[in-house]
Short mmCIF file of C-alpha atoms in Angstrom, two decimals:
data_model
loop_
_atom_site.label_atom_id
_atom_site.label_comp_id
_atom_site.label_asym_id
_atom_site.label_seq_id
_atom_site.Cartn_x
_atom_site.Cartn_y
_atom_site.Cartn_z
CA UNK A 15 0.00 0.00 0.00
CA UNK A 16 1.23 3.68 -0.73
CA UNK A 17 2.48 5.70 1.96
CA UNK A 18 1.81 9.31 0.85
CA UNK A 19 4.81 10.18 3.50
CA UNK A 20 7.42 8.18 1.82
CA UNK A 21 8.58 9.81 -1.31
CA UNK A 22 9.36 7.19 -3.83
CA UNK A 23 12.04 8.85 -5.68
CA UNK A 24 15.03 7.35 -3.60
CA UNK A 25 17.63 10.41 -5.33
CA UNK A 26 14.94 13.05 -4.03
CA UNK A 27 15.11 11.50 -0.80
CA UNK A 28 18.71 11.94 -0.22
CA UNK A 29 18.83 15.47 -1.87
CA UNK A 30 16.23 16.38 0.67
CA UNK A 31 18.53 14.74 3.18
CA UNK A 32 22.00 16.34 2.50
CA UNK A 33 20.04 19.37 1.93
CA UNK A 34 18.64 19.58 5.65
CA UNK A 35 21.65 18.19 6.49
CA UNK A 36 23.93 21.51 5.28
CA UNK A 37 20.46 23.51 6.58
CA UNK A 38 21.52 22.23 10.43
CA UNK A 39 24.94 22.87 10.10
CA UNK A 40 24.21 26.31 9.70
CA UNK A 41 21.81 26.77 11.77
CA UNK A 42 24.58 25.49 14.81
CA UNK A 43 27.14 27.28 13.04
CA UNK A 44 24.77 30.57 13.71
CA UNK A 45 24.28 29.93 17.08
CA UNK A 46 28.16 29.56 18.48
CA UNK A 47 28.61 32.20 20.43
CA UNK A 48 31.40 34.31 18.95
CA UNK A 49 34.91 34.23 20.71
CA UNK A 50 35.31 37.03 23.29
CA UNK A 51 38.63 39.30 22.13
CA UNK A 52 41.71 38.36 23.92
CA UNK A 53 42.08 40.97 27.02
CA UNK A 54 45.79 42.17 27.59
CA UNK A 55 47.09 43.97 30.56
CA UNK A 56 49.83 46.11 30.59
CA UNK A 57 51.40 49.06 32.50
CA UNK A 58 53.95 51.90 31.20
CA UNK A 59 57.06 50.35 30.45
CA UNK A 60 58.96 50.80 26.83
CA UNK A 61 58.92 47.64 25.29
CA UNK A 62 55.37 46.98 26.59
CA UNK A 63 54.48 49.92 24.42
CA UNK A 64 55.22 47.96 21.54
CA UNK A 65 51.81 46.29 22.13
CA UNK A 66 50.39 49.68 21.95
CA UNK A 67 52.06 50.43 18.76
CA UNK A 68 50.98 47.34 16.84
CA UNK A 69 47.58 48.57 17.74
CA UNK A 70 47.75 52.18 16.22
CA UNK A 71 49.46 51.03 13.42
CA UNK A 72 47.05 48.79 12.43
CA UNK A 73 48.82 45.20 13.20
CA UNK A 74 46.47 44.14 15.81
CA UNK A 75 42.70 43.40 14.82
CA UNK A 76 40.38 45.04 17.44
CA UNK A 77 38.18 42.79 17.31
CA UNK A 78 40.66 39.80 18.68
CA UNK A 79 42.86 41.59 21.00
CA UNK A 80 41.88 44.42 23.67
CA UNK A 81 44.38 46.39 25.29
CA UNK A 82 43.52 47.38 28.77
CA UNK A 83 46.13 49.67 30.56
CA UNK A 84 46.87 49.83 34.30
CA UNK A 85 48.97 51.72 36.59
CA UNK A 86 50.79 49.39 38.48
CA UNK A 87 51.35 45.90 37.61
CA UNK A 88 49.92 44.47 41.19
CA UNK A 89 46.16 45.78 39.52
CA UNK A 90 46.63 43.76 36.36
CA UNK A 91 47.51 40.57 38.73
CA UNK A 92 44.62 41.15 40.61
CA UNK A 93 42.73 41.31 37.54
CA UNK A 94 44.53 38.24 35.85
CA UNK A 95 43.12 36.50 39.27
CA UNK A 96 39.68 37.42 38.97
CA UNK A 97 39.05 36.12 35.53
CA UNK A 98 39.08 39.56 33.58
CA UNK A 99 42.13 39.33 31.66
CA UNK A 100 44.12 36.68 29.70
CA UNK A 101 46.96 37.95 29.35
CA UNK A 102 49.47 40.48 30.43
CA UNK A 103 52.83 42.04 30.02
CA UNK A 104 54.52 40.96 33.22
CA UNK A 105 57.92 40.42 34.95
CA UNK A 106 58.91 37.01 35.57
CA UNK A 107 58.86 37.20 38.46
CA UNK A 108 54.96 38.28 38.84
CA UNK A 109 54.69 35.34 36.28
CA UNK A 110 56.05 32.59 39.09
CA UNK A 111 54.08 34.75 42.01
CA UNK A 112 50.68 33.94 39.99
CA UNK A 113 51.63 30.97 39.57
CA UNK A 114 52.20 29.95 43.23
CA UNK A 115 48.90 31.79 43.51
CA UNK A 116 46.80 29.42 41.36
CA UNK A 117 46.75 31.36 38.62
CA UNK A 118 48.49 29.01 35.30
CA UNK A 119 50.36 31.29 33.06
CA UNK A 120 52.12 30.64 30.25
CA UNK A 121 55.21 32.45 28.54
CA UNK A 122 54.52 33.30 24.92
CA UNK A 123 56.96 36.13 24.19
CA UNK A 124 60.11 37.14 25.92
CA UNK A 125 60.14 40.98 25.80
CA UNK A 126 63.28 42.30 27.31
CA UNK A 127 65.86 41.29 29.93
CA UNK A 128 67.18 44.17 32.17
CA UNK A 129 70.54 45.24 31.86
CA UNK A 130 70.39 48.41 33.96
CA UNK A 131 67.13 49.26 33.10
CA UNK A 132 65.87 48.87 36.87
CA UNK A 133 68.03 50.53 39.37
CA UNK A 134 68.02 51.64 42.31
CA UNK A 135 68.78 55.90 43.23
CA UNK A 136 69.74 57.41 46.24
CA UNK A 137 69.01 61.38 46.69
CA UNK A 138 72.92 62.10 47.06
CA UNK A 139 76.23 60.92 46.43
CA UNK A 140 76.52 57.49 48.74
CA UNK A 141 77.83 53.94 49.50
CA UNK A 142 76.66 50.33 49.78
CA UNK A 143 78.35 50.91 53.33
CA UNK A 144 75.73 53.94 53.91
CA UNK A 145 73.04 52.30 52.89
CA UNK A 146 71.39 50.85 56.31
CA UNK A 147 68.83 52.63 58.29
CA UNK A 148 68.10 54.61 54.61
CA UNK A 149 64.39 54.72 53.67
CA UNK A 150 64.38 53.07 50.40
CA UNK A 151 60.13 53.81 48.16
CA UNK A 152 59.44 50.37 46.24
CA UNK A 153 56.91 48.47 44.43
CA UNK A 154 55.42 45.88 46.67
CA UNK A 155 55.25 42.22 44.95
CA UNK A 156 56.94 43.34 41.34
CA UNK A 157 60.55 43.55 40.47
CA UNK A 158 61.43 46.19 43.03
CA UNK A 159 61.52 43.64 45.46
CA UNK A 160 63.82 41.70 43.67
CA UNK A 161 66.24 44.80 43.11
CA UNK A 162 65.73 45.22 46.63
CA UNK A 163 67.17 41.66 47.37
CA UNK A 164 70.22 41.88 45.34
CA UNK A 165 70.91 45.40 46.31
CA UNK A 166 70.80 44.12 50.19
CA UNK A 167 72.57 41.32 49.03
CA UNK A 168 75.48 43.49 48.05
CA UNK A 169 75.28 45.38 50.84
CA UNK A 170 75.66 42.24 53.11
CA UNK A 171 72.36 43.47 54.79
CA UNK A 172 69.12 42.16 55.48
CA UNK A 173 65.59 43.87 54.82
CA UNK A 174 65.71 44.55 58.80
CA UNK A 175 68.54 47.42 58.02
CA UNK A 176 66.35 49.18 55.79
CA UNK A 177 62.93 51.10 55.95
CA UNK A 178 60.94 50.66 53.26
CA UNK A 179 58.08 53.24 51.86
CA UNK A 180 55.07 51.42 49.57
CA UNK A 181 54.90 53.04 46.30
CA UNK A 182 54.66 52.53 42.67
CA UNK A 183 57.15 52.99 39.52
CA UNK A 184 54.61 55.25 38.17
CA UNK A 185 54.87 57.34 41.20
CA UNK A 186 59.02 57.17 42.02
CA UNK A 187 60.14 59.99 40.16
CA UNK A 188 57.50 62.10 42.12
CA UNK A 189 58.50 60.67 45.08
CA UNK A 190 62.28 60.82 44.59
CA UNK A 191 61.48 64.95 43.70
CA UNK A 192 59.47 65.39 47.10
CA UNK A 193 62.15 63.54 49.08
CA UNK A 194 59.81 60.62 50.91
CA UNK A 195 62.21 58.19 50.89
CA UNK A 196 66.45 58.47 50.90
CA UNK A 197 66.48 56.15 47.35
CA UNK A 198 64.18 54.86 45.06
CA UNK A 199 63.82 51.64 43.12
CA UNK A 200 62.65 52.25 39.96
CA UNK A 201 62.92 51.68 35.85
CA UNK A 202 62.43 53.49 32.85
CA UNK A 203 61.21 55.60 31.69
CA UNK A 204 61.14 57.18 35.32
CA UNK A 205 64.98 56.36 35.79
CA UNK A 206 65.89 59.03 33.36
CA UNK A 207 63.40 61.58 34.77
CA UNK A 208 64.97 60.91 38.12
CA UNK A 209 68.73 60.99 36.64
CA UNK A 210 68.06 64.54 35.50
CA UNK A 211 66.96 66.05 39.02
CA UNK A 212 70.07 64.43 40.80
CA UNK A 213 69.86 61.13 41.35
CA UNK A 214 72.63 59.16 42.03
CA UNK A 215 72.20 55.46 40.55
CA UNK A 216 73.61 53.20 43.50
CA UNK A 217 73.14 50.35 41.90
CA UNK A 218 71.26 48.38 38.95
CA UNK A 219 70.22 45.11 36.96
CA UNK A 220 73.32 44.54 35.58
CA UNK A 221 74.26 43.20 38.95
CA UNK A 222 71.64 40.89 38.83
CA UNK A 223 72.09 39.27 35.57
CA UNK A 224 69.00 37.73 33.89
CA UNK A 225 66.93 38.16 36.83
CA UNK A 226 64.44 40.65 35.19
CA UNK A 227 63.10 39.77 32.05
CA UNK A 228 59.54 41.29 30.99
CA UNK A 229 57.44 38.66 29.65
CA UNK A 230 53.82 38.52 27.20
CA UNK A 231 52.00 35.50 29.73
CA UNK A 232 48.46 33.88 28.70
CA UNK A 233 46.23 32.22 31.23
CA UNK A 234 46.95 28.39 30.19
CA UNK A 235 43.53 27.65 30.43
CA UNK A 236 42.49 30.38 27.77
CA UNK A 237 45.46 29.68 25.41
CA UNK A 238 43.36 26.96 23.12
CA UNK A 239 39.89 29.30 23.14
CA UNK A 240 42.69 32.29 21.87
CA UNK A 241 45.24 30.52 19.48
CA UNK A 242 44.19 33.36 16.98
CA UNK A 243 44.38 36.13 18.94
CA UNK A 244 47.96 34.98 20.48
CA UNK A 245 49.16 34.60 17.53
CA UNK A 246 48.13 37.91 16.17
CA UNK A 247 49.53 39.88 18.81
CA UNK A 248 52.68 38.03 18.95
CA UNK A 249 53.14 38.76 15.22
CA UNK A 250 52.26 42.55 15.83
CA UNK A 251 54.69 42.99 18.84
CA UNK A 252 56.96 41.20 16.29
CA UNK A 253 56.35 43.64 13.65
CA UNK A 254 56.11 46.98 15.87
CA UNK A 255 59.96 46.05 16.94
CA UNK A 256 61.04 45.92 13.37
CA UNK A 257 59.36 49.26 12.68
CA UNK A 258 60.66 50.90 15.16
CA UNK A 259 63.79 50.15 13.61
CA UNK A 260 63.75 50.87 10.72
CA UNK A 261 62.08 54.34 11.84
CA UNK A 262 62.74 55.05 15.44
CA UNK A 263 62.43 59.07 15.01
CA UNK A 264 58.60 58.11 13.91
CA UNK A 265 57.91 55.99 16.43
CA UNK A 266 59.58 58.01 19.08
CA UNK A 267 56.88 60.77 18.52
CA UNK A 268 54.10 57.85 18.70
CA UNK A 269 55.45 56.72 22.28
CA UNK A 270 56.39 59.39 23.58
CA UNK A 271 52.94 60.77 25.04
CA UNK A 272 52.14 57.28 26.72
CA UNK A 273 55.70 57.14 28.06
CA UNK A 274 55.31 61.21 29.48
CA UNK A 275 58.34 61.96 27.75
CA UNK A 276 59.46 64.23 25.12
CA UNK A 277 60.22 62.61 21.58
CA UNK A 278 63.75 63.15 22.26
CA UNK A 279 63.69 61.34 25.48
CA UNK A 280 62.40 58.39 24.06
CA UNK A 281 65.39 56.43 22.91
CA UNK A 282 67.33 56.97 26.30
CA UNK A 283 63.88 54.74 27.57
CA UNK A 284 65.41 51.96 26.08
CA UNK A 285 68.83 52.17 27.81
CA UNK A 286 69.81 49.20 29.68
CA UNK A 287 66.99 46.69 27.90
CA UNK A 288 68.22 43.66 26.03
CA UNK A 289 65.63 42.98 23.25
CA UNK A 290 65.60 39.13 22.43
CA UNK A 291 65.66 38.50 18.59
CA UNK A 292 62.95 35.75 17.42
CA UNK A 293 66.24 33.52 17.23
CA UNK A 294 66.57 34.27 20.89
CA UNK A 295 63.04 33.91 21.92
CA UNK A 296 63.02 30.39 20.85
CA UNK A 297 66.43 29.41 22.90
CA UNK A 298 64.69 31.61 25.60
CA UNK A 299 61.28 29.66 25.24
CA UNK A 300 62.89 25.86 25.36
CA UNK A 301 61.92 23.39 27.99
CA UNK A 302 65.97 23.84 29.46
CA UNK A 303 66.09 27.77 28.15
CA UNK A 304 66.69 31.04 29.87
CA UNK A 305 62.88 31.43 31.39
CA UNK A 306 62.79 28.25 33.00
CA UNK A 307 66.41 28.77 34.68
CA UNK A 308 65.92 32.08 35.70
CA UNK A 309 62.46 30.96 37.02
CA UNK A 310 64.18 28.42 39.39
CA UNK A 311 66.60 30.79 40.37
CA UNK A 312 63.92 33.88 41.27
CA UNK A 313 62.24 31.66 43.07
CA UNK A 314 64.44 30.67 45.45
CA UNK A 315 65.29 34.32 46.04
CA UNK A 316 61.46 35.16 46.69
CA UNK A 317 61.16 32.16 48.79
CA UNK A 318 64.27 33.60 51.12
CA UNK A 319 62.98 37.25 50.79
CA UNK A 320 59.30 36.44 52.13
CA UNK A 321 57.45 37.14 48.67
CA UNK A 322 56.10 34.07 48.05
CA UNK A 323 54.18 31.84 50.32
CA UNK A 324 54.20 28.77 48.63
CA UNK A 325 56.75 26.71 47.26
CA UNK A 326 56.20 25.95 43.09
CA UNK A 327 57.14 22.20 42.75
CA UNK A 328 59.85 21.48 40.13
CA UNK A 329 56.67 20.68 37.32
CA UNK A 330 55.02 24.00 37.61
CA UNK A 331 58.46 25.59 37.16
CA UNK A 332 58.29 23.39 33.79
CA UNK A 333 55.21 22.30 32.61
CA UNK A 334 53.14 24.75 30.58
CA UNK A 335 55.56 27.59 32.00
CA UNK A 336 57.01 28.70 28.34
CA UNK A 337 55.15 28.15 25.07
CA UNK A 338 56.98 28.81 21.79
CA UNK A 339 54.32 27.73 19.18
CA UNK A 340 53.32 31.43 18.84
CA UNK A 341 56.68 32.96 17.52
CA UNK A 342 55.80 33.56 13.98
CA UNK A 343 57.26 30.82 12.08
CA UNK A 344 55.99 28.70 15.00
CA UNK A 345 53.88 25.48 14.04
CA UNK A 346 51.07 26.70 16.25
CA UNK A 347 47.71 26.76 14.20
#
């Protein structure tokens, strides 16, 4: 008997079928909810303005990376913590202190390394000899701290010998001016502003070899949802350090109103940092390279000094900690 809702034409039937089948694909493809653009923290600091240059020159797409700018680097962590970024430009240092505070980041990019960069400037002429009893303005929790340490270190003195006055890089050159504290720890651009009313630079990061390196981080977890967005910001970084260059008088006038200096000020910013090549980053970014050793070594210098309360075991000083697949020329997808 014919059943008038069985078509008998066998080819219609499976035209009708891959038909509604293309029509459902569609309609789920329509209804994925679109991925969120890849949130970046960052503070003032020269190479992190890089970042910002990618943007205005049109090598980052809005709508897969956001730049979101904070004053001190302890506001981004917070942030990083409470789910509203996924990435930042950090120290590594603030890298491992996430870390031993739950919060899995991953090295992507290896931005600088510190060769006198970050130093430390007393308000007249002195000695490592003079130094205790001095009131010394610092950075809670970032690389100040870690200046701090070696400078003490030097000094043969502990952080009992010293009185220390909370503040932020953003805010040492003002502080330094008003006389608040006997020295400052600070980095550029601020070290120059300081240099130029006085200061006398007691001591820097060329003491403390590879010890601060500024680092691009991703939340592990988010890495996979963002491969894109890495990528693409990677590659612009990438590309903003070649064209700066090639034309650093052009870009000098582009950075110099985030960095609150004049255009000719600019280039003296970049004093004392160590700019890894992509040849570099990729040594830098190996399971045995220069993050993961310095890592182990800051560490153990936090643990001593008090800034971290938790031990990292020897895997989360490893695992997942560096992540080279987004260097252009990379085999990340």
């Amino acid at each position: 008997m014919h059943n008038p809702w069985i078509d008998p034409d066998p080819r219609r039937r499976q035209l009708l079928q891959l038909l509604l089948g293309s029509s459902a694909a569609v309609a789920l493809s329509g209804c994925a909810d679109p991925v969120p653009p890849l949130r970046v923290g960052s503070t003032v600091f020269p190479t992190y303005e890089y970042a910002f240059l990618a943007r205005e020159l049109g090598f980052l797409d809005a709508a897969q990376v956001r730049l979101v700018e904070y004053s001190a680097t302890t506001y981004a962590l917070r942030a990083l913590a409470a789910g509203q970024l996924e990435a930042a430009q950090l120290t590594l240092d603030e890298v491992i202190t996430a870390r031993s505070a739950g919060i899995g980041l991953s090295v992507v990019l290896a931005l600088d390394v510190s060769a006198g960069s970050d130093a430390v400037y007393a308000r007249h002429p002195m000695t490592l000899a003079e130094l205790a009893g001095k009131r010394i303005a610092l950075e809670e929790g970032a690389t100040g701290a870690v200046l701090l340490d070696g400078l003490l270190r030097a000094a043969h003195l502990s952080v009992d010998h010293i009185r220390k006055v909370p503040s932020t890089l953003a805010l040492s050159a003002k502080v330094f001016k008003e006389g608040d504290a006997d020295l400052v720890v600070t980095a550029e651009p601020w070290a120059s502003q300081i240099e130029r009313e006085g200061g006398f630079r007691l001591f820097d990061s060329r003491q403390i070899p590879n010890r601060i390196i500024d680092v691009l981080a991703v939340r592990t977890e988010s890495i996979e949802l963002h491969r894109p967005a890495i990528r693409e910001l990677v590659a612009g970084i990438v590309k903003a350090r070649h064209h700066h260059l090639s034309q650093p008088a052009g870009v000098a006038a582009k950075m110099a109103p985030r960095l609150q200096l004049e255009v000719s000020q600019v280039a003296q910013a970049f004093r004392g940092l160590s700019i890894p090549t992509l040849s570099d980053n990729r040594s830098m970014l190996g399971p045995d390279g220069q993050i993961v050793v310095a890592a182990q070594a800051l560490q153990e210098i936090m643990l001593a000094s008090g800034l971290l309360s938790n031990k990292l075991s020897p895997a989360a000083l490893t695992d997942s900690l560096v992540d080279a697949r987004f260097l252009p020329g990379g085999d990340s997808a």
